[in-house]
XYZ file of C-alpha atoms in Angstrom:
487
model
C 110.753 115.320 138.844
C 110.537 116.807 135.354
C 108.384 114.696 133.006
C 109.348 114.614 129.322
C 108.466 112.894 126.056
C 110.588 112.063 122.988
C 109.260 112.116 119.421
C 111.083 111.264 116.181
C 110.023 109.258 113.128
C 113.327 107.373 113.438
C 113.176 105.205 116.624
C 116.967 104.896 116.585
C 117.154 108.610 117.407
C 114.957 108.389 120.513
C 116.869 105.290 121.721
C 120.160 107.095 121.081
C 119.054 110.127 123.113
C 118.161 107.923 126.080
C 121.601 106.281 125.926
C 123.264 109.675 125.520
C 121.613 111.349 128.529
C 121.183 110.046 132.087
C 117.782 111.649 132.644
C 117.252 110.531 136.295
C 120.501 112.252 137.286
C 119.007 115.463 135.881
C 115.844 114.995 137.926
C 113.869 114.008 134.783
C 112.002 110.950 133.557
C 110.824 109.915 130.066
C 107.077 109.185 130.174
C 106.411 108.668 126.450
C 108.063 107.933 123.078
C 106.381 108.564 119.709
C 107.147 108.045 116.008
C 104.798 110.620 114.436
C 103.581 114.113 115.211
C 99.923 113.261 115.853
C 100.776 110.589 118.434
C 103.206 112.999 120.071
C 100.536 115.718 120.301
C 98.023 113.223 121.715
C 100.631 112.221 124.317
C 101.303 115.845 125.242
C 97.581 116.570 125.641
C 97.004 113.404 127.677
C 100.136 113.291 129.832
C 100.845 117.036 130.087
C 104.648 116.619 130.193
C 106.914 119.435 131.307
C 109.243 119.046 128.331
C 109.039 117.651 124.767
C 112.063 116.801 122.602
C 110.608 116.907 119.064
C 111.859 116.311 115.564
C 110.673 119.312 113.562
C 109.719 117.191 110.520
C 107.440 114.212 111.308
C 104.513 112.444 109.578
C 100.929 113.443 110.434
C 101.900 116.667 112.233
C 105.185 118.619 112.204
C 106.950 120.251 115.146
C 105.727 123.764 114.360
C 102.102 122.588 114.296
C 102.620 120.817 117.640
C 104.107 123.969 119.169
C 101.174 126.008 117.864
C 98.688 123.480 119.314
C 100.462 123.562 122.681
C 99.974 127.322 122.813
C 96.349 127.087 121.670
C 95.606 124.591 124.460
C 97.484 126.792 126.970
C 99.728 123.870 127.976
C 102.904 124.597 129.924
C 105.000 122.064 127.969
C 108.389 123.443 126.887
C 109.816 122.370 123.528
C 113.298 121.533 122.250
C 113.510 120.954 118.488
C 115.882 118.353 117.054
C 116.196 118.341 113.278
C 118.282 117.263 110.302
C 117.290 120.426 108.398
C 120.699 122.075 108.251
C 119.428 124.630 105.722
C 117.331 126.230 108.441
C 120.228 127.817 110.350
C 118.154 130.968 110.866
C 115.623 128.887 112.795
C 118.184 128.038 115.462
C 118.661 131.719 116.222
C 114.935 132.432 115.996
C 113.405 129.569 117.931
C 115.466 130.440 121.010
C 112.904 133.217 121.576
C 109.961 130.821 121.667
C 111.127 127.226 122.151
C 114.009 126.355 124.449
C 116.433 125.497 121.638
C 116.923 124.098 118.143
C 119.519 121.333 117.756
C 120.895 119.857 114.519
C 121.352 116.097 114.064
C 123.616 114.374 114.904
C 122.999 115.736 118.397
C 126.046 116.763 120.422
C 125.717 115.572 124.031
C 126.920 118.808 125.652
C 124.497 120.914 123.561
C 121.572 118.652 124.456
C 122.517 118.699 128.160
C 122.708 122.489 128.115
C 119.278 122.743 126.401
C 117.636 120.313 128.881
C 119.148 122.120 131.863
C 117.852 125.443 130.538
C 114.398 123.924 130.057
C 114.267 122.486 133.569
C 115.268 125.881 134.989
C 112.408 127.533 133.051
C 109.954 124.860 134.180
C 110.901 125.311 137.844
C 110.764 129.107 137.611
C 107.244 129.760 138.849
C 107.321 133.357 137.620
C 108.022 132.427 133.992
C 104.490 131.773 132.727
C 103.383 132.605 129.154
C 100.746 135.328 128.989
C 97.439 134.369 127.445
C 97.105 134.458 123.647
C 93.879 134.951 121.720
C 90.896 137.152 122.287
C 88.472 135.687 124.827
C 85.185 137.432 125.300
C 85.395 136.599 129.010
C 88.359 137.848 130.997
C 89.415 140.226 128.226
C 91.963 141.973 130.444
C 93.954 138.707 130.725
C 94.824 139.032 127.037
C 96.600 142.325 127.633
C 98.077 141.766 131.074
C 101.442 143.267 130.019
C 99.932 146.538 128.831
C 100.473 149.018 131.633
C 100.281 152.486 130.052
C 97.411 154.535 128.668
C 96.709 154.419 124.918
C 96.866 151.461 122.517
C 97.370 150.915 118.773
C 96.648 147.463 117.241
C 98.834 146.518 114.275
C 98.772 143.486 111.971
C 102.238 142.406 110.785
C 102.821 140.169 107.755
C 105.902 138.486 106.328
C 105.900 138.932 102.533
C 107.396 135.599 101.507
C 109.342 135.229 98.257
C 107.799 132.875 95.682
C 110.514 130.246 96.178
C 109.862 129.845 99.933
C 108.222 126.468 100.617
C 105.480 125.781 103.160
C 107.798 124.242 105.753
C 110.129 127.236 105.592
C 107.163 129.630 105.877
C 106.065 127.960 109.102
C 109.520 128.214 110.611
C 109.904 131.826 109.527
C 106.472 132.836 110.885
C 107.332 131.242 114.203
C 110.712 132.952 114.095
C 109.090 136.333 113.268
C 106.564 136.106 116.123
C 109.323 135.163 118.546
C 111.479 138.047 117.340
C 108.621 140.546 117.787
C 107.857 139.249 121.272
C 111.492 139.661 122.289
C 111.770 143.091 120.618
C 108.658 144.521 122.295
C 109.607 143.114 125.686
C 113.141 144.526 125.460
C 111.869 147.959 124.428
C 108.795 147.793 126.697
C 106.586 148.895 123.816
C 103.691 146.416 124.021
C 102.715 142.827 123.279
C 102.388 140.415 120.355
C 99.947 137.528 119.880
C 98.295 135.459 117.147
C 94.690 136.136 116.100
C 92.888 134.660 113.058
C 96.313 133.267 112.058
C 97.601 136.857 111.892
C 100.494 138.272 113.890
C 99.089 141.141 115.967
C 101.059 143.791 117.840
C 99.524 146.146 120.355
C 101.738 149.159 120.960
C 101.282 150.615 124.409
C 101.566 154.210 125.594
C 102.294 155.710 122.160
C 100.380 157.953 119.776
C 99.902 157.580 116.013
C 102.901 159.730 115.072
C 105.194 157.694 117.347
C 103.885 154.331 116.077
C 105.251 154.841 112.565
C 108.729 155.695 113.902
C 108.746 152.590 116.123
C 107.608 150.361 113.241
C 110.420 151.623 111.009
C 112.860 150.302 113.609
C 110.987 147.008 114.037
C 110.799 146.561 110.247
C 114.512 147.182 109.660
C 115.623 144.720 112.339
C 113.047 142.067 111.376
C 113.918 142.255 107.669
C 117.627 141.945 108.422
C 116.838 139.002 110.712
C 114.548 137.104 108.289
C 115.830 138.384 104.919
C 112.162 138.874 103.918
C 110.089 142.047 103.543
C 107.592 142.959 106.288
C 104.239 144.733 105.854
C 102.304 146.491 108.640
C 98.643 147.527 108.824
C 98.363 150.166 111.562
C 94.987 150.502 113.265
C 93.499 153.473 115.059
C 94.556 154.753 118.467
C 92.210 153.792 121.342
C 92.368 154.818 124.981
C 90.724 151.815 126.648
C 91.901 148.174 126.667
C 88.319 147.054 126.071
C 88.354 148.915 122.714
C 91.328 146.945 121.321
C 89.323 143.983 119.842
C 86.998 146.301 117.883
C 89.965 148.369 116.658
C 91.687 145.157 115.538
C 88.606 144.106 113.551
C 88.599 147.434 111.712
C 92.326 146.997 111.054
C 91.670 143.485 109.685
C 89.615 144.937 106.795
C 92.768 146.446 105.285
C 94.795 143.228 104.935
C 94.280 143.245 101.147
C 96.614 146.231 100.866
C 99.657 143.933 101.169
C 99.165 143.260 97.425
C 99.933 146.962 96.843
C 102.837 147.088 99.331
C 105.351 148.529 96.847
C 103.096 151.620 96.482
C 102.866 152.198 100.250
C 105.725 154.228 101.808
C 107.861 152.019 104.030
C 105.287 149.188 103.627
C 103.518 150.715 106.660
C 99.821 151.281 105.933
C 98.176 153.878 108.172
C 94.467 153.032 107.996
C 93.489 156.546 109.068
C 95.182 157.983 105.971
C 93.470 155.430 103.712
C 90.064 156.427 105.076
C 90.835 160.052 104.214
C 92.079 159.141 100.731
C 90.088 160.811 97.956
C 89.367 158.367 95.132
C 90.027 159.607 91.581
C 86.976 160.192 89.378
C 86.109 157.991 86.398
C 86.846 160.920 84.092
C 90.408 161.242 85.495
C 90.999 157.576 84.768
C 89.550 157.799 81.250
C 91.616 160.889 80.460
C 94.861 159.204 81.519
C 93.900 156.007 79.702
C 93.459 157.997 76.459
C 96.888 159.566 76.935
C 98.467 156.117 77.379
C 96.824 154.775 74.225
C 97.628 157.965 72.301
C 101.323 157.638 73.232
C 101.295 154.083 71.842
C 99.619 155.214 68.615
C 102.142 158.047 68.193
C 104.931 155.571 69.064
C 106.319 157.837 71.810
C 107.984 155.564 74.394
C 108.891 158.413 76.774
C 105.264 159.585 76.961
C 104.063 155.996 77.350
C 106.235 155.543 80.469
C 105.140 158.916 81.858
C 101.385 158.409 81.413
C 101.435 154.712 82.299
C 103.130 155.444 85.648
C 100.464 158.050 86.391
C 97.718 155.614 85.395
C 98.902 152.802 87.677
C 98.932 155.262 90.607
C 95.347 156.257 89.810
C 94.331 152.584 89.689
C 96.002 151.996 93.070
C 93.830 154.744 94.584
C 90.661 153.610 92.775
C 91.060 149.987 93.882
C 91.153 150.825 97.634
C 93.008 147.616 98.488
C 90.895 145.361 96.234
C 93.200 143.196 94.118
C 90.459 142.106 91.723
C 89.484 145.718 90.972
C 93.080 146.622 90.122
C 93.311 143.619 87.789
C 90.068 144.591 86.043
C 90.984 148.268 85.556
C 94.385 147.432 84.090
C 93.075 144.570 81.939
C 90.353 146.846 80.508
C 92.913 149.485 79.591
C 95.283 146.997 77.910
C 92.352 145.410 76.078
C 91.346 148.811 74.639
C 94.961 149.543 73.665
C 95.143 146.130 71.951
C 91.933 146.917 70.092
C 93.264 150.282 68.919
C 96.519 148.753 67.647
C 94.624 146.003 65.822
C 92.428 148.614 64.135
C 95.475 150.502 62.876
C 97.214 147.398 61.618
C 94.057 145.992 60.085
C 95.018 142.504 61.221
C 96.547 140.594 64.155
C 94.982 138.722 67.044
C 93.637 140.570 70.033
C 93.946 139.119 73.545
C 90.569 138.458 75.141
C 89.621 139.928 78.528
C 89.600 136.409 80.008
C 93.196 135.852 78.834
C 94.287 139.179 80.283
C 92.526 138.523 83.598
C 94.144 135.088 83.857
C 97.550 136.680 83.302
C 96.774 139.385 85.887
C 95.676 136.891 88.548
C 98.960 135.017 88.162
C 100.811 138.111 89.406
C 101.629 137.986 93.126
C 101.780 141.752 93.632
C 100.554 144.984 92.075
C 104.153 145.828 91.201
C 104.470 142.593 89.212
C 101.090 143.236 87.563
C 102.085 146.726 86.402
C 105.424 145.449 85.117
C 103.839 142.607 83.106
C 101.165 144.841 81.583
C 103.679 147.618 80.965
C 105.613 145.128 78.830
C 102.403 144.360 76.895
C 101.996 148.048 76.067
C 105.626 148.480 75.041
C 105.278 145.439 72.766
C 102.196 147.054 71.171
C 104.184 150.246 70.557
C 107.020 148.269 68.962
C 104.520 146.425 66.757
C 103.169 149.726 65.486
C 106.700 150.763 64.662
C 106.830 148.098 61.975
C 104.101 149.777 59.896
C 106.536 152.459 58.756
C 108.053 149.776 56.500
C 104.799 149.482 54.572
C 103.690 152.701 52.857
C 99.990 151.731 52.570
C 99.850 150.856 56.270
C 101.667 154.043 57.092
C 99.042 156.124 55.246
C 96.236 154.248 57.038
C 97.987 154.788 60.358
C 98.105 158.557 59.747
C 94.457 158.631 58.641
C 93.129 156.547 61.550
C 95.201 158.490 64.056
C 93.723 161.750 62.744
C 90.177 160.351 62.971
C 90.750 159.121 66.534
C 92.085 162.496 67.636
C 89.495 164.652 65.781
C 86.394 162.426 65.935
C 84.336 165.175 67.609
C 84.884 167.512 64.647
C 83.258 167.562 61.203
C 85.683 165.227 59.375
C 84.966 165.377 55.622
C 86.547 163.230 52.940
C 88.390 166.294 51.581
C 89.898 167.107 54.990
C 91.057 163.537 55.510
C 92.482 163.208 51.989
C 94.412 166.441 52.498
C 95.925 165.075 55.741
C 97.403 162.067 53.871
C 98.191 164.051 50.686
C 95.868 162.089 48.368
C 93.154 162.832 45.840
C 89.792 162.672 47.702
C 88.182 160.268 45.164
C 91.180 157.938 45.185
C 91.510 158.102 48.995
C 87.888 156.939 49.479
C 88.600 153.798 47.432
C 92.011 153.326 49.081
C 90.561 153.547 52.627
C 87.893 150.915 51.949
C 90.382 148.598 50.241
C 92.820 148.744 53.194
C 90.314 148.632 56.059
C 87.288 146.824 54.592
C 85.024 149.679 55.655
C 84.303 153.110 54.165
C 85.668 156.127 55.995
C 82.223 157.423 57.129
C 81.373 154.121 58.841
C 84.818 154.048 60.421
C 84.353 157.587 61.807
C 80.953 156.580 63.218
C 82.463 153.505 64.870
C 85.202 155.566 66.565
C 82.598 158.089 67.789
C 80.424 155.297 69.210
C 83.454 153.858 71.079
C 84.017 157.239 72.719
C 80.290 157.472 73.506
C 80.165 154.212 75.468
C 81.900 155.487 78.661
C 79.602 158.537 78.635
C 76.514 156.343 78.309
C 77.643 154.110 81.170
C 79.142 156.543 83.651
C 77.333 159.887 83.204
C 73.796 161.281 83.392
C 74.099 163.160 80.094
C 71.152 162.899 77.705
C 71.546 161.260 74.285
C 71.457 164.540 72.366
C 74.144 165.961 74.678
C 76.404 162.958 74.122
C 75.720 163.058 70.368
C 76.963 166.653 70.220
C 80.064 165.943 72.309
C 81.213 163.043 70.111
C 80.542 164.696 66.752
C 77.084 163.526 65.581
C 74.706 166.161 64.249
C 71.755 164.943 66.356
C 70.503 162.160 68.643
C 68.708 160.330 65.790
C 71.911 160.006 63.736
C 73.708 158.842 66.893
C 71.011 156.210 67.624
C 71.052 154.929 64.024
C 74.838 154.550 64.079
C 74.705 152.789 67.459
C 72.047 150.336 66.235
C 73.988 149.624 63.045
C 77.016 148.532 65.078
C 75.381 146.799 68.079
C 72.061 145.780 66.429
């Protein structure tokens, strides 16, 4: 006799099912009825029924959580979902891989009969037992009982949910994804899938690293068409022994943060071996490209801005090595310096603080979104500078400050600067102070000090060496200028 329970937060549904189906004639008996998920799970744990007919949305604990708990406890209870969630049509197709079936209310008698008959056949089929999930320290070979060829590659697979997907839908889709992978790997005899640390883990069997990527392209295409969501894979290292799989998985786990950068990873398949061999750009490379980005804004060249900005975001991707917070900081620092430069040229305007920029960056769900948002900031700064051409005084100051910023390391005299803007030297000195609130010598010193800061922080150069590079005559003059600005 097959033992079963019924659970629905509407008692009229459970009573209706019992009137609809003659369970004894099917060789089944109802041993429990429940009105919330927690009571249903308690009943399953206590009574160990063969079959559970569950509403997918119940108070205390939903159907997906119950199914997950059943697997965690290694119970043999089969599940049929009954739900009023007609929007989840994809779940009906997906759950058939894991649960017995997914039925929409109002329940059609023939569909329910067919689902119960299928469940009872599975229950009575002694050979149809779920393989062990998890990663026990004892009996480790039980975890991988379906792996029968030499060579293994652990892979973590993630569904990259859209922002508008709610929590309930995520649970259904994760369950659907795991069931799809299990079916796919079994059909192709490629390996196994299980859940570890709430991650979906694949272990490909009998393949080498070059084959794994080809297989995953096929898995990705079918899964994305099935779920209508993007998939991201972290591919671990190849190991020859089953006993080495847990350690290889742990090393793979360290790279989960790269899903934030998925749009910069070919095929959204991260090969951890290639990441380990990746050569990080130097600080000087980053600073050089940052200067080119800011210079393109100052010269109001949109084409160059796009060119250098795209190169910069690729450098930041490499420098961050999967760390989201590092990427946010690098990009925020660059935009902050660009803001500062634009404000200097305009002589007015509010500058965004680093805390404001970081808050904006942390609200971005992916590196692609982050680069798009901050790219718009930079384009807006360029457009703002474009307005200064309407004001002749600001235009002259723009030309003068641009020249100083590009030639700060040279001996910039008042005569040279006045000649650049086509003014009398005496008049230009007065004009510069009136427009900027600072005389041109102090302004030149300030620009030199700004260019000195990265050298002070990130190099081992001595003060007199830095002083020479940035245009001061000696270390004493450099120190005096630094103290005047930073006290």
